[in-house]
Each structure stands twice: as C-alpha cells, then as structure tokens.
JSON list of C-alpha atoms and ligand atoms in Angstrom, two decimals:
[
{"chain": "A", "resi": 28, "resn": "UNK", "atom": "CA", "xyz": [-0.05, -0.16, -0.07]},
{"chain": "A", "resi": 29, "resn": "UNK", "atom": "CA", "xyz": [2.73, 2.17, 0.73]},
{"chain": "A", "resi": 30, "resn": "UNK", "atom": "CA", "xyz": [4.55, 1.19, -2.44]},
{"chain": "A", "resi": 31, "resn": "UNK", "atom": "CA", "xyz": [1.45, 2.38, -4.46]},
{"chain": "A", "resi": 32, "resn": "UNK", "atom": "CA", "xyz": [1.40, 5.90, -2.59]},
{"chain": "A", "resi": 33, "resn": "UNK", "atom": "CA", "xyz": [5.21, 6.09, -3.00]},
{"chain": "A", "resi": 34, "resn": "UNK", "atom": "CA", "xyz": [4.65, 5.65, -7.02]},
{"chain": "A", "resi": 35, "resn": "UNK", "atom": "CA", "xyz": [2.11, 8.38, -6.97]},
{"chain": "A", "resi": 36, "resn": "UNK", "atom": "CA", "xyz": [4.43, 10.76, -4.87]},
{"chain": "A", "resi": 37, "resn": "UNK", "atom": "CA", "xyz": [7.10, 10.24, -7.29]},
{"chain": "A", "resi": 38, "resn": "UNK", "atom": "CA", "xyz": [5.12, 11.62, -9.85]},
{"chain": "A", "resi": 39, "resn": "UNK", "atom": "CA", "xyz": [5.03, 15.03, -8.38]},
{"chain": "A", "resi": 40, "resn": "UNK", "atom": "CA", "xyz": [8.47, 14.92, -6.78]},
{"chain": "A", "resi": 41, "resn": "UNK", "atom": "CA", "xyz": [9.73, 14.65, -10.66]},
{"chain": "A", "resi": 42, "resn": "UNK", "atom": "CA", "xyz": [11.79, 17.68, -11.67]},
{"chain": "A", "resi": 43, "resn": "UNK", "atom": "CA", "xyz": [10.45, 19.55, -14.45]},
{"chain": "A", "resi": 44, "resn": "UNK", "atom": "CA", "xyz": [12.90, 20.31, -16.98]},
{"chain": "A", "resi": 45, "resn": "UNK", "atom": "CA", "xyz": [11.76, 23.57, -17.91]},
{"chain": "A", "resi": 46, "resn": "UNK", "atom": "CA", "xyz": [11.81, 24.98, -14.53]},
{"chain": "A", "resi": 47, "resn": "UNK", "atom": "CA", "xyz": [14.22, 22.80, -12.80]},
{"chain": "A", "resi": 48, "resn": "UNK", "atom": "CA", "xyz": [12.02, 22.50, -9.95]},
{"chain": "A", "resi": 49, "resn": "UNK", "atom": "CA", "xyz": [9.85, 19.37, -8.85]},
{"chain": "A", "resi": 50, "resn": "UNK", "atom": "CA", "xyz": [6.31, 19.40, -9.74]},
{"chain": "A", "resi": 51, "resn": "UNK", "atom": "CA", "xyz": [5.50, 19.86, -6.10]},
{"chain": "A", "resi": 52, "resn": "UNK", "atom": "CA", "xyz": [8.03, 22.46, -4.50]},
{"chain": "A", "resi": 53, "resn": "UNK", "atom": "CA", "xyz": [8.03, 25.21, -1.86]},
{"chain": "A", "resi": 54, "resn": "UNK", "atom": "CA", "xyz": [6.57, 27.85, -4.35]},
{"chain": "A", "resi": 55, "resn": "UNK", "atom": "CA", "xyz": [3.88, 25.77, -5.76]},
{"chain": "A", "resi": 56, "resn": "UNK", "atom": "CA", "xyz": [2.89, 24.39, -2.44]},
{"chain": "A", "resi": 57, "resn": "UNK", "atom": "CA", "xyz": [3.95, 26.45, 0.52]},
{"chain": "A", "resi": 58, "resn": "UNK", "atom": "CA", "xyz": [1.88, 24.50, 2.89]},
{"chain": "A", "resi": 59, "resn": "UNK", "atom": "CA", "xyz": [0.51, 21.18, 3.04]},
{"chain": "A", "resi": 60, "resn": "UNK", "atom": "CA", "xyz": [-2.81, 21.71, 1.84]},
{"chain": "A", "resi": 61, "resn": "UNK", "atom": "CA", "xyz": [-5.82, 20.28, 1.00]},
{"chain": "A", "resi": 62, "resn": "UNK", "atom": "CA", "xyz": [-9.57, 21.39, 0.45]},
{"chain": "A", "resi": 63, "resn": "UNK", "atom": "CA", "xyz": [-13.24, 20.00, 0.45]},
{"chain": "A", "resi": 64, "resn": "UNK", "atom": "CA", "xyz": [-13.72, 18.55, -3.05]},
{"chain": "A", "resi": 65, "resn": "UNK", "atom": "CA", "xyz": [-17.14, 19.16, -4.86]},
{"chain": "A", "resi": 66, "resn": "UNK", "atom": "CA", "xyz": [-17.28, 16.99, -8.04]},
{"chain": "A", "resi": 67, "resn": "UNK", "atom": "CA", "xyz": [-18.33, 19.04, -10.98]},
{"chain": "A", "resi": 68, "resn": "UNK", "atom": "CA", "xyz": [-18.49, 16.22, -13.86]},
{"chain": "A", "resi": 69, "resn": "UNK", "atom": "CA", "xyz": [-17.81, 12.58, -14.58]},
{"chain": "A", "resi": 70, "resn": "UNK", "atom": "CA", "xyz": [-14.12, 13.18, -15.23]},
{"chain": "A", "resi": 71, "resn": "UNK", "atom": "CA", "xyz": [-13.82, 13.56, -11.52]},
{"chain": "A", "resi": 72, "resn": "UNK", "atom": "CA", "xyz": [-12.46, 17.29, -12.01]},
{"chain": "A", "resi": 73, "resn": "UNK", "atom": "CA", "xyz": [-12.96, 19.54, -8.85]},
{"chain": "A", "resi": 74, "resn": "UNK", "atom": "CA", "xyz": [-13.73, 22.51, -7.61]},
{"chain": "A", "resi": 75, "resn": "UNK", "atom": "CA", "xyz": [-12.42, 23.34, -4.26]},
{"chain": "A", "resi": 76, "resn": "UNK", "atom": "CA", "xyz": [-14.35, 25.30, -1.64]},
{"chain": "A", "resi": 77, "resn": "UNK", "atom": "CA", "xyz": [-11.79, 27.99, -0.64]},
{"chain": "A", "resi": 78, "resn": "UNK", "atom": "CA", "xyz": [-13.62, 28.44, 2.55]},
{"chain": "A", "resi": 79, "resn": "UNK", "atom": "CA", "xyz": [-13.04, 25.16, 3.83]},
{"chain": "A", "resi": 80, "resn": "UNK", "atom": "CA", "xyz": [-9.53, 24.65, 2.62]},
{"chain": "A", "resi": 81, "resn": "UNK", "atom": "CA", "xyz": [-7.55, 23.42, 5.21]},
{"chain": "A", "resi": 82, "resn": "UNK", "atom": "CA", "xyz": [-3.64, 22.73, 5.98]},
{"chain": "A", "resi": 83, "resn": "UNK", "atom": "CA", "xyz": [-2.16, 20.21, 7.63]},
{"chain": "A", "resi": 84, "resn": "UNK", "atom": "CA", "xyz": [0.41, 20.92, 10.08]},
{"chain": "A", "resi": 85, "resn": "UNK", "atom": "CA", "xyz": [3.62, 18.82, 11.27]},
{"chain": "A", "resi": 86, "resn": "UNK", "atom": "CA", "xyz": [4.49, 18.90, 14.85]},
{"chain": "A", "resi": 87, "resn": "UNK", "atom": "CA", "xyz": [7.75, 20.21, 15.65]},
{"chain": "A", "resi": 88, "resn": "UNK", "atom": "CA", "xyz": [8.93, 20.32, 19.33]},
{"chain": "A", "resi": 89, "resn": "UNK", "atom": "CA", "xyz": [5.44, 19.67, 20.52]},
{"chain": "A", "resi": 90, "resn": "UNK", "atom": "CA", "xyz": [4.13, 22.63, 18.45]},
{"chain": "A", "resi": 91, "resn": "UNK", "atom": "CA", "xyz": [2.03, 22.66, 15.21]},
{"chain": "A", "resi": 92, "resn": "UNK", "atom": "CA", "xyz": [4.31, 24.44, 12.24]},
{"chain": "A", "resi": 93, "resn": "UNK", "atom": "CA", "xyz": [3.03, 24.82, 8.65]},
{"chain": "A", "resi": 94, "resn": "UNK", "atom": "CA", "xyz": [5.75, 23.63, 6.43]},
{"chain": "A", "resi": 95, "resn": "UNK", "atom": "CA", "xyz": [5.68, 23.41, 2.52]},
{"chain": "A", "resi": 96, "resn": "UNK", "atom": "CA", "xyz": [3.93, 20.28, 1.18]},
{"chain": "A", "resi": 97, "resn": "UNK", "atom": "CA", "xyz": [7.26, 18.76, -0.43]},
{"chain": "A", "resi": 98, "resn": "UNK", "atom": "CA", "xyz": [8.83, 18.65, 3.00]},
{"chain": "A", "resi": 99, "resn": "UNK", "atom": "CA", "xyz": [5.66, 17.36, 4.90]},
{"chain": "A", "resi": 100, "resn": "UNK", "atom": "CA", "xyz": [5.46, 14.48, 2.36]},
{"chain": "A", "resi": 101, "resn": "UNK", "atom": "CA", "xyz": [9.18, 13.71, 2.71]},
{"chain": "A", "resi": 102, "resn": "UNK", "atom": "CA", "xyz": [8.90, 13.47, 6.44]},
{"chain": "A", "resi": 103, "resn": "UNK", "atom": "CA", "xyz": [5.79, 11.49, 6.25]},
{"chain": "A", "resi": 104, "resn": "UNK", "atom": "CA", "xyz": [7.59, 9.09, 3.99]},
{"chain": "A", "resi": 105, "resn": "UNK", "atom": "CA", "xyz": [10.59, 8.93, 6.27]},
{"chain": "A", "resi": 106, "resn": "UNK", "atom": "CA", "xyz": [8.55, 8.62, 9.27]},
{"chain": "A", "resi": 107, "resn": "UNK", "atom": "CA", "xyz": [6.30, 5.65, 7.84]},
{"chain": "A", "resi": 108, "resn": "UNK", "atom": "CA", "xyz": [9.51, 3.87, 6.52]},
{"chain": "A", "resi": 109, "resn": "UNK", "atom": "CA", "xyz": [10.91, 4.02, 9.91]},
{"chain": "A", "resi": 110, "resn": "UNK", "atom": "CA", "xyz": [7.48, 2.70, 11.56]},
{"chain": "A", "resi": 111, "resn": "UNK", "atom": "CA", "xyz": [7.47, -0.34, 9.18]},
{"chain": "A", "resi": 112, "resn": "UNK", "atom": "CA", "xyz": [11.19, -1.04, 10.12]},
{"chain": "A", "resi": 113, "resn": "UNK", "atom": "CA", "xyz": [10.66, -0.57, 13.79]},
{"chain": "A", "resi": 114, "resn": "UNK", "atom": "CA", "xyz": [10.39, -4.18, 15.51]},
{"chain": "A", "resi": 115, "resn": "UNK", "atom": "CA", "xyz": [8.67, -2.68, 18.16]},
{"chain": "A", "resi": 116, "resn": "UNK", "atom": "CA", "xyz": [5.65, -1.93, 15.64]},
{"chain": "A", "resi": 117, "resn": "UNK", "atom": "CA", "xyz": [6.06, -4.60, 13.28]},
{"chain": "A", "resi": 118, "resn": "UNK", "atom": "CA", "xyz": [7.76, -7.16, 14.92]},
{"chain": "A", "resi": 119, "resn": "UNK", "atom": "CA", "xyz": [9.96, -9.65, 12.75]},
{"chain": "A", "resi": 120, "resn": "UNK", "atom": "CA", "xyz": [10.35, -12.35, 15.54]},
{"chain": "A", "resi": 121, "resn": "UNK", "atom": "CA", "xyz": [7.75, -15.39, 15.21]},
{"chain": "A", "resi": 122, "resn": "UNK", "atom": "CA", "xyz": [4.94, -14.72, 17.36]},
{"chain": "A", "resi": 123, "resn": "UNK", "atom": "CA", "xyz": [5.86, -17.55, 20.18]},
{"chain": "A", "resi": 124, "resn": "UNK", "atom": "CA", "xyz": [8.99, -15.54, 21.10]},
{"chain": "A", "resi": 125, "resn": "UNK", "atom": "CA", "xyz": [7.27, -12.31, 20.98]},
{"chain": "A", "resi": 126, "resn": "UNK", "atom": "CA", "xyz": [4.85, -13.55, 23.28]},
{"chain": "A", "resi": 127, "resn": "UNK", "atom": "CA", "xyz": [7.01, -15.38, 25.63]},
{"chain": "A", "resi": 128, "resn": "UNK", "atom": "CA", "xyz": [9.37, -12.18, 26.00]},
{"chain": "A", "resi": 129, "resn": "UNK", "atom": "CA", "xyz": [6.15, -10.41, 26.90]},
{"chain": "A", "resi": 130, "resn": "UNK", "atom": "CA", "xyz": [4.83, -12.72, 29.38]},
{"chain": "A", "resi": 131, "resn": "UNK", "atom": "CA", "xyz": [8.37, -13.31, 30.86]},
{"chain": "A", "resi": 132, "resn": "UNK", "atom": "CA", "xyz": [8.67, -9.39, 31.66]},
{"chain": "A", "resi": 133, "resn": "UNK", "atom": "CA", "xyz": [5.21, -8.99, 32.89]},
{"chain": "A", "resi": 134, "resn": "UNK", "atom": "CA", "xyz": [5.24, -5.55, 31.41]},
{"chain": "A", "resi": 135, "resn": "UNK", "atom": "CA", "xyz": [2.98, -5.43, 28.27]},
{"chain": "A", "resi": 136, "resn": "UNK", "atom": "CA", "xyz": [2.59, -1.44, 28.55]},
{"chain": "A", "resi": 137, "resn": "UNK", "atom": "CA", "xyz": [6.22, -0.85, 27.19]},
{"chain": "A", "resi": 138, "resn": "UNK", "atom": "CA", "xyz": [6.61, -1.57, 23.45]},
{"chain": "A", "resi": 139, "resn": "UNK", "atom": "CA", "xyz": [10.51, -1.36, 24.02]},
{"chain": "A", "resi": 140, "resn": "UNK", "atom": "CA", "xyz": [10.15, -4.87, 25.45]},
{"chain": "A", "resi": 141, "resn": "UNK", "atom": "CA", "xyz": [9.57, -6.44, 22.14]},
{"chain": "A", "resi": 142, "resn": "UNK", "atom": "CA", "xyz": [12.91, -4.87, 20.51]},
{"chain": "A", "resi": 143, "resn": "UNK", "atom": "CA", "xyz": [15.21, -5.07, 23.50]},
{"chain": "A", "resi": 144, "resn": "UNK", "atom": "CA", "xyz": [13.86, -8.03, 25.62]},
{"chain": "A", "resi": 145, "resn": "UNK", "atom": "CA", "xyz": [16.27, -11.07, 25.36]},
{"chain": "A", "resi": 146, "resn": "UNK", "atom": "CA", "xyz": [14.41, -14.02, 23.12]},
{"chain": "A", "resi": 147, "resn": "UNK", "atom": "CA", "xyz": [13.32, -16.37, 25.65]},
{"chain": "A", "resi": 148, "resn": "UNK", "atom": "CA", "xyz": [13.42, -20.10, 24.33]},
{"chain": "A", "resi": 149, "resn": "UNK", "atom": "CA", "xyz": [11.00, -21.20, 26.86]},
{"chain": "A", "resi": 150, "resn": "UNK", "atom": "CA", "xyz": [7.11, -21.86, 25.76]},
{"chain": "A", "resi": 151, "resn": "UNK", "atom": "CA", "xyz": [4.91, -18.96, 27.32]},
{"chain": "A", "resi": 152, "resn": "UNK", "atom": "CA", "xyz": [3.28, -20.63, 30.59]},
{"chain": "A", "resi": 153, "resn": "UNK", "atom": "CA", "xyz": [0.53, -19.41, 32.40]},
{"chain": "A", "resi": 154, "resn": "UNK", "atom": "CA", "xyz": [2.24, -20.02, 35.73]},
{"chain": "A", "resi": 155, "resn": "UNK", "atom": "CA", "xyz": [4.44, -16.94, 35.15]},
{"chain": "A", "resi": 156, "resn": "UNK", "atom": "CA", "xyz": [1.84, -14.87, 33.61]},
{"chain": "A", "resi": 157, "resn": "UNK", "atom": "CA", "xyz": [0.54, -12.05, 35.83]},
{"chain": "A", "resi": 158, "resn": "UNK", "atom": "CA", "xyz": [-3.13, -12.54, 37.41]},
{"chain": "A", "resi": 159, "resn": "UNK", "atom": "CA", "xyz": [-4.40, -9.85, 35.17]},
{"chain": "A", "resi": 160, "resn": "UNK", "atom": "CA", "xyz": [-3.50, -11.78, 31.96]},
{"chain": "A", "resi": 161, "resn": "UNK", "atom": "CA", "xyz": [-4.91, -14.98, 33.22]},
{"chain": "A", "resi": 162, "resn": "UNK", "atom": "CA", "xyz": [-8.31, -13.27, 33.74]},
{"chain": "A", "resi": 163, "resn": "UNK", "atom": "CA", "xyz": [-8.58, -12.59, 29.86]},
{"chain": "A", "resi": 164, "resn": "UNK", "atom": "CA", "xyz": [-9.97, -9.94, 28.08]},
{"chain": "A", "resi": 165, "resn": "UNK", "atom": "CA", "xyz": [-8.04, -6.98, 29.65]},
{"chain": "A", "resi": 166, "resn": "UNK", "atom": "CA", "xyz": [-4.69, -7.83, 27.63]},
{"chain": "A", "resi": 167, "resn": "UNK", "atom": "CA", "xyz": [-6.36, -8.33, 24.42]},
{"chain": "A", "resi": 168, "resn": "UNK", "atom": "CA", "xyz": [-5.50, -5.93, 21.50]},
{"chain": "A", "resi": 169, "resn": "UNK", "atom": "CA", "xyz": [-6.01, -6.02, 17.71]},
{"chain": "A", "resi": 170, "resn": "UNK", "atom": "CA", "xyz": [-3.05, -8.28, 16.14]},
{"chain": "A", "resi": 171, "resn": "UNK", "atom": "CA", "xyz": [-2.27, -9.98, 19.57]},
{"chain": "A", "resi": 172, "resn": "UNK", "atom": "CA", "xyz": [-2.78, -13.48, 18.49]},
{"chain": "A", "resi": 173, "resn": "UNK", "atom": "CA", "xyz": [-0.19, -12.71, 15.51]},
{"chain": "A", "resi": 174, "resn": "UNK", "atom": "CA", "xyz": [2.25, -11.33, 17.76]},
{"chain": "A", "resi": 175, "resn": "UNK", "atom": "CA", "xyz": [1.87, -7.78, 17.24]},
{"chain": "A", "resi": 176, "resn": "UNK", "atom": "CA", "xyz": [2.47, -5.22, 20.26]},
{"chain": "A", "resi": 177, "resn": "UNK", "atom": "CA", "xyz": [-0.36, -3.60, 22.09]},
{"chain": "A", "resi": 178, "resn": "UNK", "atom": "CA", "xyz": [0.26, -0.24, 20.30]},
{"chain": "A", "resi": 179, "resn": "UNK", "atom": "CA", "xyz": [-0.12, -2.06, 16.93]},
{"chain": "A", "resi": 180, "resn": "UNK", "atom": "CA", "xyz": [-3.74, -0.54, 15.86]},
{"chain": "A", "resi": 181, "resn": "UNK", "atom": "CA", "xyz": [-2.90, 2.82, 17.01]},
{"chain": "A", "resi": 182, "resn": "UNK", "atom": "CA", "xyz": [0.43, 2.86, 15.13]},
{"chain": "A", "resi": 183, "resn": "UNK", "atom": "CA", "xyz": [-1.37, 1.58, 11.89]},
{"chain": "A", "resi": 184, "resn": "UNK", "atom": "CA", "xyz": [-4.00, 4.05, 12.24]},
{"chain": "A", "resi": 185, "resn": "UNK", "atom": "CA", "xyz": [-2.04, 6.93, 12.47]},
{"chain": "A", "resi": 186, "resn": "UNK", "atom": "CA", "xyz": [0.07, 5.55, 9.37]},
{"chain": "A", "resi": 187, "resn": "UNK", "atom": "CA", "xyz": [-3.00, 5.46, 7.34]},
{"chain": "A", "resi": 188, "resn": "UNK", "atom": "CA", "xyz": [-4.16, 8.88, 8.46]},
{"chain": "A", "resi": 189, "resn": "UNK", "atom": "CA", "xyz": [-0.67, 10.32, 7.35]},
{"chain": "A", "resi": 190, "resn": "UNK", "atom": "CA", "xyz": [-0.94, 8.36, 4.09]},
{"chain": "A", "resi": 191, "resn": "UNK", "atom": "CA", "xyz": [-4.59, 10.08, 3.43]},
{"chain": "A", "resi": 192, "resn": "UNK", "atom": "CA", "xyz": [-3.05, 13.57, 3.94]},
{"chain": "A", "resi": 193, "resn": "UNK", "atom": "CA", "xyz": [-0.51, 12.64, 1.31]},
{"chain": "A", "resi": 194, "resn": "UNK", "atom": "CA", "xyz": [-3.50, 11.59, -1.00]},
{"chain": "A", "resi": 195, "resn": "UNK", "atom": "CA", "xyz": [-5.47, 14.76, -0.03]},
{"chain": "A", "resi": 196, "resn": "UNK", "atom": "CA", "xyz": [-2.67, 16.87, -1.29]},
{"chain": "A", "resi": 197, "resn": "UNK", "atom": "CA", "xyz": [-2.10, 14.79, -4.39]},
{"chain": "A", "resi": 198, "resn": "UNK", "atom": "CA", "xyz": [-5.88, 15.28, -5.27]},
{"chain": "A", "resi": 199, "resn": "UNK", "atom": "CA", "xyz": [-6.13, 18.81, -4.14]},
{"chain": "A", "resi": 200, "resn": "UNK", "atom": "CA", "xyz": [-2.72, 20.10, -5.21]},
{"chain": "A", "resi": 201, "resn": "UNK", "atom": "CA", "xyz": [-1.73, 18.18, -8.36]},
{"chain": "A", "resi": 202, "resn": "UNK", "atom": "CA", "xyz": [-4.98, 16.52, -9.64]},
{"chain": "A", "resi": 203, "resn": "UNK", "atom": "CA", "xyz": [-4.97, 18.74, -12.82]},
{"chain": "A", "resi": 204, "resn": "UNK", "atom": "CA", "xyz": [-1.27, 19.30, -12.82]},
{"chain": "A", "resi": 205, "resn": "UNK", "atom": "CA", "xyz": [0.68, 16.87, -13.50]},
{"chain": "A", "resi": 206, "resn": "UNK", "atom": "CA", "xyz": [-1.85, 13.81, -13.16]},
{"chain": "A", "resi": 207, "resn": "UNK", "atom": "CA", "xyz": [-4.32, 14.88, -15.72]},
{"chain": "A", "resi": 208, "resn": "UNK", "atom": "CA", "xyz": [-2.01, 16.52, -18.09]},
{"chain": "A", "resi": 209, "resn": "UNK", "atom": "CA", "xyz": [0.13, 13.42, -18.34]},
{"chain": "A", "resi": 210, "resn": "UNK", "atom": "CA", "xyz": [-2.88, 11.41, -18.29]},
{"chain": "A", "resi": 211, "resn": "UNK", "atom": "CA", "xyz": [-1.91, 9.37, -15.09]},
{"chain": "A", "resi": 212, "resn": "UNK", "atom": "CA", "xyz": [-5.04, 10.33, -13.37]},
{"chain": "A", "resi": 213, "resn": "UNK", "atom": "CA", "xyz": [-6.80, 6.89, -13.56]},
{"chain": "A", "resi": 214, "resn": "UNK", "atom": "CA", "xyz": [-3.79, 5.67, -12.04]},
{"chain": "A", "resi": 215, "resn": "UNK", "atom": "CA", "xyz": [-4.09, 7.86, -9.15]},
{"chain": "A", "resi": 216, "resn": "UNK", "atom": "CA", "xyz": [-7.51, 6.96, -8.86]},
{"chain": "A", "resi": 217, "resn": "UNK", "atom": "CA", "xyz": [-6.96, 3.25, -8.77]},
{"chain": "A", "resi": 218, "resn": "UNK", "atom": "CA", "xyz": [-4.06, 3.58, -6.10]},
{"chain": "A", "resi": 219, "resn": "UNK", "atom": "CA", "xyz": [-6.37, 5.62, -3.89]},
{"chain": "A", "resi": 220, "resn": "UNK", "atom": "CA", "xyz": [-9.36, 3.31, -4.46]},
{"chain": "A", "resi": 221, "resn": "UNK", "atom": "CA", "xyz": [-7.14, 0.51, -3.30]},
{"chain": "A", "resi": 222, "resn": "UNK", "atom": "CA", "xyz": [-5.92, 2.60, -0.13]},
{"chain": "A", "resi": 223, "resn": "UNK", "atom": "CA", "xyz": [-9.12, 3.76, 1.01]},
{"chain": "A", "resi": 224, "resn": "UNK", "atom": "CA", "xyz": [-10.91, 0.21, 0.64]},
{"chain": "A", "resi": 225, "resn": "UNK", "atom": "CA", "xyz": [-8.20, -1.33, 2.89]},
{"chain": "A", "resi": 226, "resn": "UNK", "atom": "CA", "xyz": [-8.63, 1.70, 5.33]},
{"chain": "A", "resi": 227, "resn": "UNK", "atom": "CA", "xyz": [-12.35, 1.60, 5.44]},
{"chain": "A", "resi": 228, "resn": "UNK", "atom": "CA", "xyz": [-12.65, -2.41, 5.63]},
{"chain": "A", "resi": 229, "resn": "UNK", "atom": "CA", "xyz": [-10.29, -2.40, 8.52]},
{"chain": "A", "resi": 230, "resn": "UNK", "atom": "CA", "xyz": [-11.89, 0.90, 9.97]},
{"chain": "A", "resi": 231, "resn": "UNK", "atom": "CA", "xyz": [-8.49, 2.51, 10.23]},
{"chain": "A", "resi": 232, "resn": "UNK", "atom": "CA", "xyz": [-9.59, 5.78, 9.15]},
{"chain": "A", "resi": 233, "resn": "UNK", "atom": "CA", "xyz": [-12.01, 8.39, 10.92]},
{"chain": "A", "resi": 234, "resn": "UNK", "atom": "CA", "xyz": [-14.82, 10.00, 8.77]},
{"chain": "A", "resi": 235, "resn": "UNK", "atom": "CA", "xyz": [-13.30, 13.45, 10.02]},
{"chain": "A", "resi": 236, "resn": "UNK", "atom": "CA", "xyz": [-9.76, 12.55, 8.75]},
{"chain": "A", "resi": 237, "resn": "UNK", "atom": "CA", "xyz": [-11.40, 11.60, 5.38]},
{"chain": "A", "resi": 238, "resn": "UNK", "atom": "CA", "xyz": [-13.59, 14.56, 4.98]},
{"chain": "A", "resi": 239, "resn": "UNK", "atom": "CA", "xyz": [-11.18, 16.32, 2.67]},
{"chain": "A", "resi": 240, "resn": "UNK", "atom": "CA", "xyz": [-11.78, 13.69, -0.04]},
{"chain": "A", "resi": 241, "resn": "UNK", "atom": "CA", "xyz": [-15.40, 12.46, 0.83]},
{"chain": "A", "resi": 242, "resn": "UNK", "atom": "CA", "xyz": [-16.70, 13.59, -2.36]},
{"chain": "A", "resi": 243, "resn": "UNK", "atom": "CA", "xyz": [-14.43, 11.69, -4.00]},
{"chain": "A", "resi": 244, "resn": "UNK", "atom": "CA", "xyz": [-14.92, 8.50, -1.87]},
{"chain": "A", "resi": 245, "resn": "UNK", "atom": "CA", "xyz": [-18.96, 8.88, -2.39]},
{"chain": "A", "resi": 246, "resn": "UNK", "atom": "CA", "xyz": [-18.54, 8.69, -6.34]},
{"chain": "A", "resi": 247, "resn": "UNK", "atom": "CA", "xyz": [-16.34, 5.63, -6.14]},
{"chain": "A", "resi": 248, "resn": "UNK", "atom": "CA", "xyz": [-18.73, 3.80, -3.49]},
{"chain": "A", "resi": 249, "resn": "UNK", "atom": "CA", "xyz": [-21.59, 4.92, -5.90]},
{"chain": "A", "resi": 250, "resn": "UNK", "atom": "CA", "xyz": [-19.94, 3.33, -8.63]},
{"chain": "A", "resi": 251, "resn": "UNK", "atom": "CA", "xyz": [-19.12, 0.15, -6.81]},
{"chain": "A", "resi": 252, "resn": "UNK", "atom": "CA", "xyz": [-15.46, 0.85, -7.16]},
{"chain": "A", "resi": 253, "resn": "UNK", "atom": "CA", "xyz": [-15.49, 0.76, -3.45]},
{"chain": "A", "resi": 254, "resn": "UNK", "atom": "CA", "xyz": [-16.83, -2.44, -2.44]},
{"chain": "A", "resi": 255, "resn": "UNK", "atom": "CA", "xyz": [-19.77, -2.59, -0.21]},
{"chain": "A", "resi": 256, "resn": "UNK", "atom": "CA", "xyz": [-18.48, -4.85, 2.20]},
{"chain": "A", "resi": 257, "resn": "UNK", "atom": "CA", "xyz": [-15.69, -2.16, 2.90]},
{"chain": "A", "resi": 258, "resn": "UNK", "atom": "CA", "xyz": [-18.39, 0.52, 3.45]},
{"chain": "A", "resi": 259, "resn": "UNK", "atom": "CA", "xyz": [-20.14, -1.80, 5.68]},
{"chain": "A", "resi": 260, "resn": "UNK", "atom": "CA", "xyz": [-17.33, -2.36, 7.99]},
{"chain": "A", "resi": 261, "resn": "UNK", "atom": "CA", "xyz": [-16.29, 1.11, 8.24]},
{"chain": "A", "resi": 262, "resn": "UNK", "atom": "CA", "xyz": [-17.93, 2.65, 11.33]},
{"chain": "A", "resi": 263, "resn": "UNK", "atom": "CA", "xyz": [-15.62, 5.66, 11.43]},
{"chain": "B", "resi": 30, "resn": "ZN", "atom": "ZN1", "xyz": [2.29, 20.10, -3.92]}
]
C-alpha cells in the first residue's frame, strides 16, 4: 500500500526540465494544503471550496508548524518507513518468541520490550503470567494473536492517517497538474481506491480525517469501485 502511494508521490517529485524544480515545490505548495472537493463532472474534476480549505501541520517540538508540502511529504515518507522497519511496531520475530518475552517481563505496556528484551526459548506458560493476564479480555488487543504489540492498531491508524493526507494533497494540489495533463489520473484513482478500501474495511480512518476527499469517496462508492463490504465495515 505504501509502495503505491510512493509511486504517485514520485510523480509530483519529478523535476520539470523547463523550470528545474519538482512539480510539487515550496513555491507551488508553500503549505501542506487540502480542501473539500465538490465533483463537477464525470471526469472527476474538482472545484475547491476555498472557505473550507485546510492546512495540515507537522508537530515540531510539540508545536504545530506549517511547513511546505514537499517537506511535509518527505517527513511522512521517512516516518512511515521508520515505523514499518521498527520491530516494536511490526515485529519480525515469530509470534511465540514475542509472546514469551512479553509474558516473562510482565510488562505489556512498554513497546520497547519487544525490541530489546532477550528472546526466551521457553514456551509461554500460564504459571509465569500475571493474574491480570489469566483473567482474559483485559490484555487483548488487535493483532495480539499474530504477535503484534498492544500499540499496533494505534500505530497503523496513524500511518493510514498520514498516508491519507498525502493523497489529499495529491488530489487537491496536483490533480490537474500533473496527473490529468500526463494522463496518469486514472492510475492515481486506482491507487487511492485500493488504499481507501483497505482503510475502510479495517476501520482505520475516521470520518473526520476522510472529509477532504469524502466527495470523491462517495463517487467511488456509488460506482461500486469501493466495495459495499468495505463501506459496511467502516464505522468511522
Ligand atoms: Zn504539492
């Protein structure tokens, strides 16, 4: 999913030989902006309601900062790659060793346990587990059975949210130029449909976060390109 988005981002990072700048540069896109799209025809052309134009900010030293779109996108890409390769988020060890490490330490709240804790060969045993774990439910989380840490769901949600923002900028800032002009707009659509279908099906994106491209999503849902099942699973 990240590979598809990266491919589309590369389109706007391509340097225009006439100007010597990337299509998406600090002058063309001084902020990471998106808007609310109102579809005006069947070619998915959009007008933007400037009144509801929104700008994404990046947290810098705990404070939101408006940075140019290309810088924002580069940071998102680096951050996502870092997350994907972070064993605390996506463990590379087999589930049993993750489980035994977690149980042995008795500290399921610290994600660092997964990356720094020693691999314990002994199988997980209920005798060494804290009482709270024996009682069930309390320590259940999405992805637990597959060996993913407790913060897994929240991490995936924040990755999806940032990826969505990149799509919002691609559509808002670059739908016409370059995508439409170089005839790659349908490719952008299919990457976005794939992304948003997965995000909705696994309920990883809030309705509020989806708002900047809601008009587009509605069209794809109406056309059946985004399957009904995904819509039904999406509670927002
Ligand atoms: Zn841009």
